[in-house]
């Protein structure tokens, strides 16, 4: 998530270069021509940083209004002026003064720490939100099997059930414990994926796909899935995470093609801008695109458990690994059924890959 930066300036010659510098530093820039319009923008899109071209007029009013509106978070305000003294800017409520005459490099150097802080705050907020979602999903999904285990155990202990019903209750109890164990195993895997320290290296994806396909085939020897894989370039990521993302991606397609008379999975790739664009397409069950906003949520399922087994953690794991590697993950439904999982992962340089072989 890019930090929001608000620029308030009348000088057209200044706005363009300043906006370019901020955007190149990873910020999302909004521009206003005066402090009134700027304050309205700040109320709608809370900025992480405000840059105010003050000319000869102190910025007291804008800073005061901004502080009163955002009491819980102190938004830094940088004043741009060649005429105002630094003391006047501080007294007005600004955090720093930038001289336009010092040039673009000075401006970039001055705003850099503020943007870095804003980006760190965004990352911390996202981490807290993801942790809260994780805890809620874990508690929610474990609640049902644990309640069933308690109820079934109480019935069996009571001794009031006939022998046949007691045996049936024991089978159900065993099934509930298996479900709970599977959820716990997935939670442990999610935890490792989210918290494990990463050591990126050059990784050849080809044997990883071959090994995963072999393991999936061994699990279901009666199934025949047509797997077409291009020769894939090497990626630059943590080797263990590479194994995990390949397994989760391929097993996801393998599972959802189970009801197809002629199941097919195609793995293709291309390279662009130092990133490997990997696509895993299948002709399986597909999904409703209108529900796509929930695809990568932890334990979110678009199919019932009777249709397809699983906990709903696979896509969450895939996205988490891709993002931690510096890439992205997307899933789209195909028009005639099936889906395509698109992974953007850091490509490994050809020289590095050859040296690794």
Short mmCIF file of C-alpha atoms in Angstrom, two decimals:
data_model
loop_
_atom_site.label_atom_id
_atom_site.label_comp_id
_atom_site.label_asym_id
_atom_site.label_seq_id
_atom_site.Cartn_x
_atom_site.Cartn_y
_atom_site.Cartn_z
CA UNK A 1 0.00 0.00 0.00
CA UNK A 2 1.52 3.31 -1.11
CA UNK A 3 1.64 6.19 1.39
CA UNK A 4 -0.61 9.14 0.54
CA UNK A 5 1.18 12.46 -0.01
CA UNK A 6 -0.65 15.77 -0.35
CA UNK A 7 0.98 18.63 -2.28
CA UNK A 8 -0.50 22.12 -1.93
CA UNK A 9 1.06 24.48 -4.44
CA UNK A 10 0.11 27.17 -6.97
CA UNK A 11 3.44 27.08 -8.77
CA UNK A 12 2.94 24.75 -11.75
CA UNK A 13 6.68 24.68 -12.42
CA UNK A 14 7.23 23.26 -8.94
CA UNK A 15 4.33 20.78 -8.77
CA UNK A 16 5.44 18.51 -11.60
CA UNK A 17 9.02 17.82 -10.48
CA UNK A 18 7.98 17.42 -6.83
CA UNK A 19 5.23 14.96 -7.73
CA UNK A 20 7.61 12.97 -9.95
CA UNK A 21 10.14 12.67 -7.12
CA UNK A 22 7.50 11.55 -4.63
CA UNK A 23 5.97 9.01 -7.02
CA UNK A 24 9.40 7.60 -7.83
CA UNK A 25 9.92 7.15 -4.09
CA UNK A 26 6.78 4.99 -3.93
CA UNK A 27 4.14 7.53 -2.86
CA UNK A 28 0.64 8.18 -4.15
CA UNK A 29 0.39 11.94 -4.78
CA UNK A 30 -2.68 14.18 -4.61
CA UNK A 31 -2.43 17.88 -5.56
CA UNK A 32 -4.40 20.93 -4.44
CA UNK A 33 -4.02 24.56 -5.55
CA UNK A 34 -4.70 26.15 -2.15
CA UNK A 35 -4.90 25.26 1.54
CA UNK A 36 -8.72 25.13 1.56
CA UNK A 37 -8.87 22.54 -1.21
CA UNK A 38 -5.90 20.78 0.37
CA UNK A 39 -7.66 20.44 3.71
CA UNK A 40 -10.71 18.94 2.00
CA UNK A 41 -8.47 16.39 0.28
CA UNK A 42 -6.76 15.62 3.58
CA UNK A 43 -10.15 14.90 5.17
CA UNK A 44 -11.11 12.49 2.38
CA UNK A 45 -7.73 10.82 1.88
CA UNK A 46 -5.71 10.95 5.10
CA UNK A 47 -2.15 11.76 3.98
CA UNK A 48 0.99 10.33 5.49
CA UNK A 49 2.80 13.56 4.53
CA UNK A 50 1.74 17.06 3.47
CA UNK A 51 3.99 19.34 1.35
CA UNK A 52 2.87 22.96 1.43
CA UNK A 53 4.26 25.69 -0.82
CA UNK A 54 3.92 28.64 1.56
CA UNK A 55 5.34 31.54 -0.52
CA UNK A 56 5.33 34.55 1.84
CA UNK A 57 2.29 33.49 3.87
CA UNK A 58 2.74 31.42 7.09
CA UNK A 59 0.93 28.07 7.09
CA UNK A 60 -0.45 28.36 10.63
CA UNK A 61 -4.11 28.00 9.63
CA UNK A 62 -3.61 24.87 7.55
CA UNK A 63 -1.41 23.17 10.15
CA UNK A 64 -3.81 24.02 12.97
CA UNK A 65 -6.82 22.67 11.08
CA UNK A 66 -4.92 19.52 10.06
CA UNK A 67 -3.79 18.86 13.63
CA UNK A 68 -7.33 19.33 14.99
CA UNK A 69 -8.74 16.97 12.37
CA UNK A 70 -6.17 14.23 12.97
CA UNK A 71 -5.49 14.35 16.70
CA UNK A 72 -4.69 10.64 16.90
CA UNK A 73 -1.98 10.66 14.21
CA UNK A 74 0.52 13.46 13.75
CA UNK A 75 0.85 14.13 10.03
CA UNK A 76 4.18 15.78 9.18
CA UNK A 77 3.92 19.01 7.19
CA UNK A 78 6.87 20.17 5.07
CA UNK A 79 6.86 23.82 4.02
CA UNK A 80 8.40 24.80 0.69
CA UNK A 81 9.64 28.39 0.63
CA UNK A 82 12.72 30.45 -0.25
CA UNK A 83 11.61 33.42 1.85
CA UNK A 84 10.18 32.10 5.11
CA UNK A 85 12.63 31.61 8.00
CA UNK A 86 12.78 28.16 9.54
CA UNK A 87 11.64 29.45 12.94
CA UNK A 88 8.46 30.87 11.42
CA UNK A 89 7.61 27.51 9.86
CA UNK A 90 8.12 25.66 13.13
CA UNK A 91 6.01 28.19 15.00
CA UNK A 92 3.30 27.74 12.38
CA UNK A 93 3.21 24.02 13.13
CA UNK A 94 5.33 22.64 10.29
CA UNK A 95 7.91 19.92 10.78
CA UNK A 96 10.49 21.01 8.24
CA UNK A 97 11.41 23.67 5.66
CA UNK A 98 12.56 22.96 2.10
CA UNK A 99 14.18 25.59 -0.09
CA UNK A 100 13.17 25.19 -3.77
CA UNK A 101 16.40 26.93 -4.78
CA UNK A 102 18.37 24.00 -3.31
CA UNK A 103 17.16 21.82 -6.19
CA UNK A 104 15.51 18.46 -6.71
CA UNK A 105 18.19 16.37 -4.97
CA UNK A 106 17.83 18.36 -1.75
CA UNK A 107 14.04 17.96 -1.91
CA UNK A 108 14.35 14.19 -2.43
CA UNK A 109 16.80 13.86 0.46
CA UNK A 110 14.55 15.87 2.77
CA UNK A 111 11.33 13.93 2.10
CA UNK A 112 12.98 10.48 2.06
CA UNK A 113 12.95 9.83 5.84
CA UNK A 114 9.32 10.96 6.13
CA UNK A 115 8.26 8.59 3.35
CA UNK A 116 10.29 5.74 4.84
CA UNK A 117 8.54 6.26 8.17
CA UNK A 118 5.12 6.35 6.46
CA UNK A 119 5.87 3.13 4.57
CA UNK A 120 7.00 1.45 7.80
CA UNK A 121 3.77 2.54 9.49
CA UNK A 122 1.72 1.14 6.61
CA UNK A 123 3.58 -2.16 6.79
CA UNK A 124 3.10 -2.36 10.56
CA UNK A 125 -0.62 -1.63 10.20
CA UNK A 126 -0.99 -4.29 7.50
CA UNK A 127 0.85 -6.81 9.69
CA UNK A 128 -1.44 -6.11 12.64
CA UNK A 129 -4.52 -6.44 10.43
CA UNK A 130 -3.31 -9.72 8.98
CA UNK A 131 -2.49 -11.05 12.44
CA UNK A 132 -6.00 -10.18 13.65
CA UNK A 133 -7.55 -11.87 10.60
CA UNK A 134 -5.37 -14.91 11.23
CA UNK A 135 -6.46 -15.19 14.87
CA UNK A 136 -10.13 -14.74 14.01
CA UNK A 137 -10.03 -17.31 11.22
CA UNK A 138 -8.19 -19.83 13.39
CA UNK A 139 -10.60 -19.44 16.29
CA UNK A 140 -13.64 -19.55 14.00
CA UNK A 141 -12.63 -22.68 12.10
CA UNK A 142 -11.43 -24.63 15.14
CA UNK A 143 -14.55 -23.83 17.17
CA UNK A 144 -16.91 -26.20 15.33
CA UNK A 145 -14.81 -29.41 15.48
CA UNK A 146 -13.84 -28.75 19.11
CA UNK A 147 -17.50 -28.28 20.09
CA UNK A 148 -18.41 -31.50 18.27
CA UNK A 149 -15.61 -33.38 20.03
CA UNK A 150 -16.85 -32.16 23.42
CA UNK A 151 -20.49 -33.08 22.70
CA UNK A 152 -19.67 -36.50 21.27
CA UNK A 153 -17.30 -37.26 24.13
CA UNK A 154 -20.01 -36.34 26.63
CA UNK A 155 -22.53 -38.64 24.91
CA UNK A 156 -20.11 -41.57 24.86
CA UNK A 157 -19.14 -41.06 28.52
CA UNK A 158 -22.77 -40.94 29.60
CA UNK A 159 -23.23 -44.63 28.69
CA UNK A 160 -26.82 -43.91 27.65
CA UNK A 161 -26.33 -44.69 23.94
CA UNK A 162 -27.08 -48.13 22.50
CA UNK A 163 -23.96 -50.06 21.37
CA UNK A 164 -24.55 -49.35 17.65
CA UNK A 165 -24.95 -45.61 18.26
CA UNK A 166 -21.91 -45.58 20.53
CA UNK A 167 -19.78 -47.02 17.73
CA UNK A 168 -21.18 -44.43 15.29
CA UNK A 169 -20.44 -41.65 17.79
CA UNK A 170 -16.86 -42.91 18.13
CA UNK A 171 -16.43 -42.79 14.33
CA UNK A 172 -17.76 -39.23 14.25
CA UNK A 173 -15.49 -38.30 17.14
CA UNK A 174 -12.49 -39.67 15.27
CA UNK A 175 -13.50 -37.68 12.17
CA UNK A 176 -13.76 -34.46 14.20
CA UNK A 177 -10.33 -34.99 15.73
CA UNK A 178 -8.90 -35.55 12.24
CA UNK A 179 -10.49 -32.31 11.03
CA UNK A 180 -9.11 -30.39 14.01
CA UNK A 181 -5.66 -31.91 13.47
CA UNK A 182 -5.68 -30.92 9.80
CA UNK A 183 -6.65 -27.34 10.70
CA UNK A 184 -3.87 -27.17 13.29
CA UNK A 185 -1.35 -28.48 10.75
CA UNK A 186 -2.43 -25.81 8.24
CA UNK A 187 -2.21 -23.12 10.91
CA UNK A 188 1.34 -24.19 11.72
CA UNK A 189 2.23 -24.04 8.02
CA UNK A 190 0.67 -20.58 7.67
CA UNK A 191 2.60 -19.43 10.75
CA UNK A 192 5.91 -20.67 9.31
CA UNK A 193 5.21 -19.02 5.96
CA UNK A 194 4.39 -15.68 7.63
CA UNK A 195 7.23 -15.57 10.15
CA UNK A 196 10.16 -17.62 8.84
CA UNK A 197 13.32 -15.67 7.99
CA UNK A 198 13.96 -15.79 4.24
CA UNK A 199 17.30 -16.46 2.55
CA UNK A 200 16.80 -15.94 -1.20
CA UNK A 201 18.85 -18.01 -3.64
CA UNK A 202 18.71 -19.07 -7.28
CA UNK A 203 16.02 -21.78 -7.54
CA UNK A 204 15.18 -24.02 -10.50
CA UNK A 205 11.40 -24.44 -10.58
CA UNK A 206 11.38 -27.30 -13.10
CA UNK A 207 12.30 -30.17 -10.72
CA UNK A 208 9.98 -28.70 -8.08
CA UNK A 209 6.99 -29.00 -10.40
CA UNK A 210 8.05 -32.48 -11.50
CA UNK A 211 8.41 -33.67 -7.90
CA UNK A 212 5.08 -32.16 -6.84
CA UNK A 213 3.30 -33.78 -9.81
CA UNK A 214 4.85 -37.15 -8.94
CA UNK A 215 3.74 -36.90 -5.31
CA UNK A 216 0.21 -35.91 -6.31
CA UNK A 217 0.03 -38.82 -8.75
CA UNK A 218 1.21 -41.25 -6.06
CA UNK A 219 -1.58 -40.01 -3.78
CA UNK A 220 -4.21 -40.69 -6.45
CA UNK A 221 -2.75 -43.44 -8.68
CA UNK A 222 -6.06 -44.07 -10.48
CA UNK A 223 -6.26 -40.51 -11.78
CA UNK A 224 -4.66 -39.35 -15.01
CA UNK A 225 -4.04 -35.60 -15.26
CA UNK A 226 -2.49 -34.20 -18.42
CA UNK A 227 0.24 -31.85 -17.19
CA UNK A 228 1.94 -29.62 -19.78
CA UNK A 229 4.90 -27.63 -18.48
CA UNK A 230 7.18 -25.26 -20.34
CA UNK A 231 10.83 -25.06 -19.42
CA UNK A 232 10.83 -22.47 -16.65
CA UNK A 233 13.51 -19.86 -15.90
CA UNK A 234 15.09 -19.82 -12.46
CA UNK A 235 13.67 -17.61 -9.71
CA UNK A 236 15.38 -15.68 -6.92
CA UNK A 237 13.64 -16.62 -3.67
CA UNK A 238 13.93 -18.69 -0.53
CA UNK A 239 14.26 -22.35 -1.64
CA UNK A 240 11.89 -23.74 1.02
CA UNK A 241 9.27 -21.14 0.13
CA UNK A 242 9.70 -22.02 -3.55
CA UNK A 243 8.96 -25.69 -2.77
CA UNK A 244 5.91 -24.65 -0.76
CA UNK A 245 4.42 -22.29 -3.34
CA UNK A 246 4.87 -24.81 -6.17
CA UNK A 247 3.20 -27.55 -4.12
CA UNK A 248 0.27 -25.34 -3.09
CA UNK A 249 -0.24 -24.02 -6.63
CA UNK A 250 -0.11 -27.40 -8.37
CA UNK A 251 -2.12 -29.28 -5.74
CA UNK A 252 -4.81 -26.59 -5.95
CA UNK A 253 -5.28 -27.18 -9.69
CA UNK A 254 -4.95 -30.95 -9.23
CA UNK A 255 -7.77 -30.98 -6.68
CA UNK A 256 -10.23 -28.84 -8.63
CA UNK A 257 -9.86 -30.93 -11.81
CA UNK A 258 -10.97 -34.08 -10.00
CA UNK A 259 -14.44 -34.11 -11.54
CA UNK A 260 -13.26 -33.41 -15.10
CA UNK A 261 -13.43 -36.27 -17.61
CA UNK A 262 -10.15 -35.11 -19.19
CA UNK A 263 -8.31 -33.00 -16.60
CA UNK A 264 -5.56 -30.71 -17.90
CA UNK A 265 -3.06 -28.41 -16.19
CA UNK A 266 -0.76 -26.10 -18.15
CA UNK A 267 2.25 -24.31 -16.63
CA UNK A 268 3.57 -21.44 -18.74
CA UNK A 269 5.82 -18.47 -18.09
CA UNK A 270 7.24 -15.23 -19.44
CA UNK A 271 9.69 -12.64 -18.15
CA UNK A 272 9.19 -8.90 -17.84
CA UNK A 273 11.04 -6.21 -15.92
CA UNK A 274 13.12 -8.62 -13.86
CA UNK A 275 10.06 -10.64 -12.83
CA UNK A 276 8.96 -14.11 -13.86
CA UNK A 277 5.26 -14.24 -14.80
CA UNK A 278 4.20 -17.81 -14.02
CA UNK A 279 0.75 -19.12 -14.91
CA UNK A 280 -0.85 -22.38 -13.76
CA UNK A 281 -4.08 -22.92 -15.73
CA UNK A 282 -6.56 -25.76 -15.35
CA UNK A 283 -9.92 -26.84 -16.79
CA UNK A 284 -11.38 -27.65 -13.38
CA UNK A 285 -14.37 -26.43 -11.39
CA UNK A 286 -13.49 -22.75 -11.60
CA UNK A 287 -15.32 -20.24 -9.39
CA UNK A 288 -17.68 -17.29 -9.38
CA UNK A 289 -15.70 -14.12 -10.21
CA UNK A 290 -18.14 -12.05 -8.12
CA UNK A 291 -16.65 -13.69 -5.01
CA UNK A 292 -13.04 -13.09 -6.04
CA UNK A 293 -12.43 -10.49 -3.30
CA UNK A 294 -12.46 -13.34 -0.74
CA UNK A 295 -10.17 -15.70 -2.66
CA UNK A 296 -6.96 -15.08 -0.74
CA UNK A 297 -8.48 -14.74 2.72
CA UNK A 298 -7.40 -17.33 5.27
CA UNK A 299 -9.79 -20.30 5.48
CA UNK A 300 -12.09 -18.74 2.87
CA UNK A 301 -13.78 -21.38 0.71
CA UNK A 302 -15.74 -20.90 -2.53
CA UNK A 303 -16.78 -24.56 -2.68
CA UNK A 304 -18.41 -26.70 -0.01
CA UNK A 305 -16.37 -29.31 1.87
CA UNK A 306 -18.55 -32.04 0.28
CA UNK A 307 -17.50 -30.86 -3.19
CA UNK A 308 -13.76 -30.48 -2.48
CA UNK A 309 -11.77 -31.21 0.65
CA UNK A 310 -9.41 -28.68 2.16
CA UNK A 311 -9.20 -25.96 4.78
CA UNK A 312 -9.13 -22.88 2.54
CA UNK A 313 -5.58 -21.90 3.50
CA UNK A 314 -3.81 -22.78 0.23
CA UNK A 315 -4.37 -19.51 -1.64
CA UNK A 316 -3.53 -17.51 1.48
CA UNK A 317 -0.20 -19.35 1.71
CA UNK A 318 0.46 -18.80 -2.02
CA UNK A 319 -0.19 -15.07 -1.82
CA UNK A 320 1.83 -14.66 1.38
CA UNK A 321 4.87 -16.40 -0.12
CA UNK A 322 4.62 -14.41 -3.37
CA UNK A 323 4.36 -11.08 -1.54
CA UNK A 324 7.21 -11.90 0.85
CA UNK A 325 9.36 -12.79 -2.18
CA UNK A 326 8.60 -9.38 -3.71
CA UNK A 327 5.91 -10.52 -6.15
CA UNK A 328 2.15 -10.93 -6.44
CA UNK A 329 -0.50 -13.63 -6.81
CA UNK A 330 -3.80 -13.44 -8.69
CA UNK A 331 -6.48 -15.97 -9.58
CA UNK A 332 -8.96 -15.60 -12.44
CA UNK A 333 -11.82 -17.79 -13.62
CA UNK A 334 -11.70 -18.95 -17.23
CA UNK A 335 -14.77 -18.40 -19.49
CA UNK A 336 -15.38 -22.10 -20.21
CA UNK A 337 -14.60 -23.36 -16.73
CA UNK A 338 -11.38 -23.74 -14.82
CA UNK A 339 -9.05 -21.08 -13.47
CA UNK A 340 -5.61 -19.60 -13.97
CA UNK A 341 -3.30 -18.75 -11.11
CA UNK A 342 -0.83 -15.99 -12.04
CA UNK A 343 2.33 -15.62 -9.95
CA UNK A 344 4.81 -12.79 -10.33
CA UNK A 345 8.15 -13.80 -8.78
CA UNK A 346 11.66 -12.28 -8.94
CA UNK A 347 13.57 -13.73 -11.87
CA UNK A 348 17.11 -14.96 -11.40
CA UNK A 349 19.82 -13.58 -13.68
CA UNK A 350 21.11 -16.01 -16.31
CA UNK A 351 24.68 -15.79 -15.02
CA UNK A 352 23.58 -16.53 -11.47
CA UNK A 353 21.49 -19.50 -12.62
CA UNK A 354 24.42 -20.97 -14.60
CA UNK A 355 26.75 -20.52 -11.65
CA UNK A 356 24.26 -22.33 -9.42
CA UNK A 357 24.04 -25.39 -11.68
#
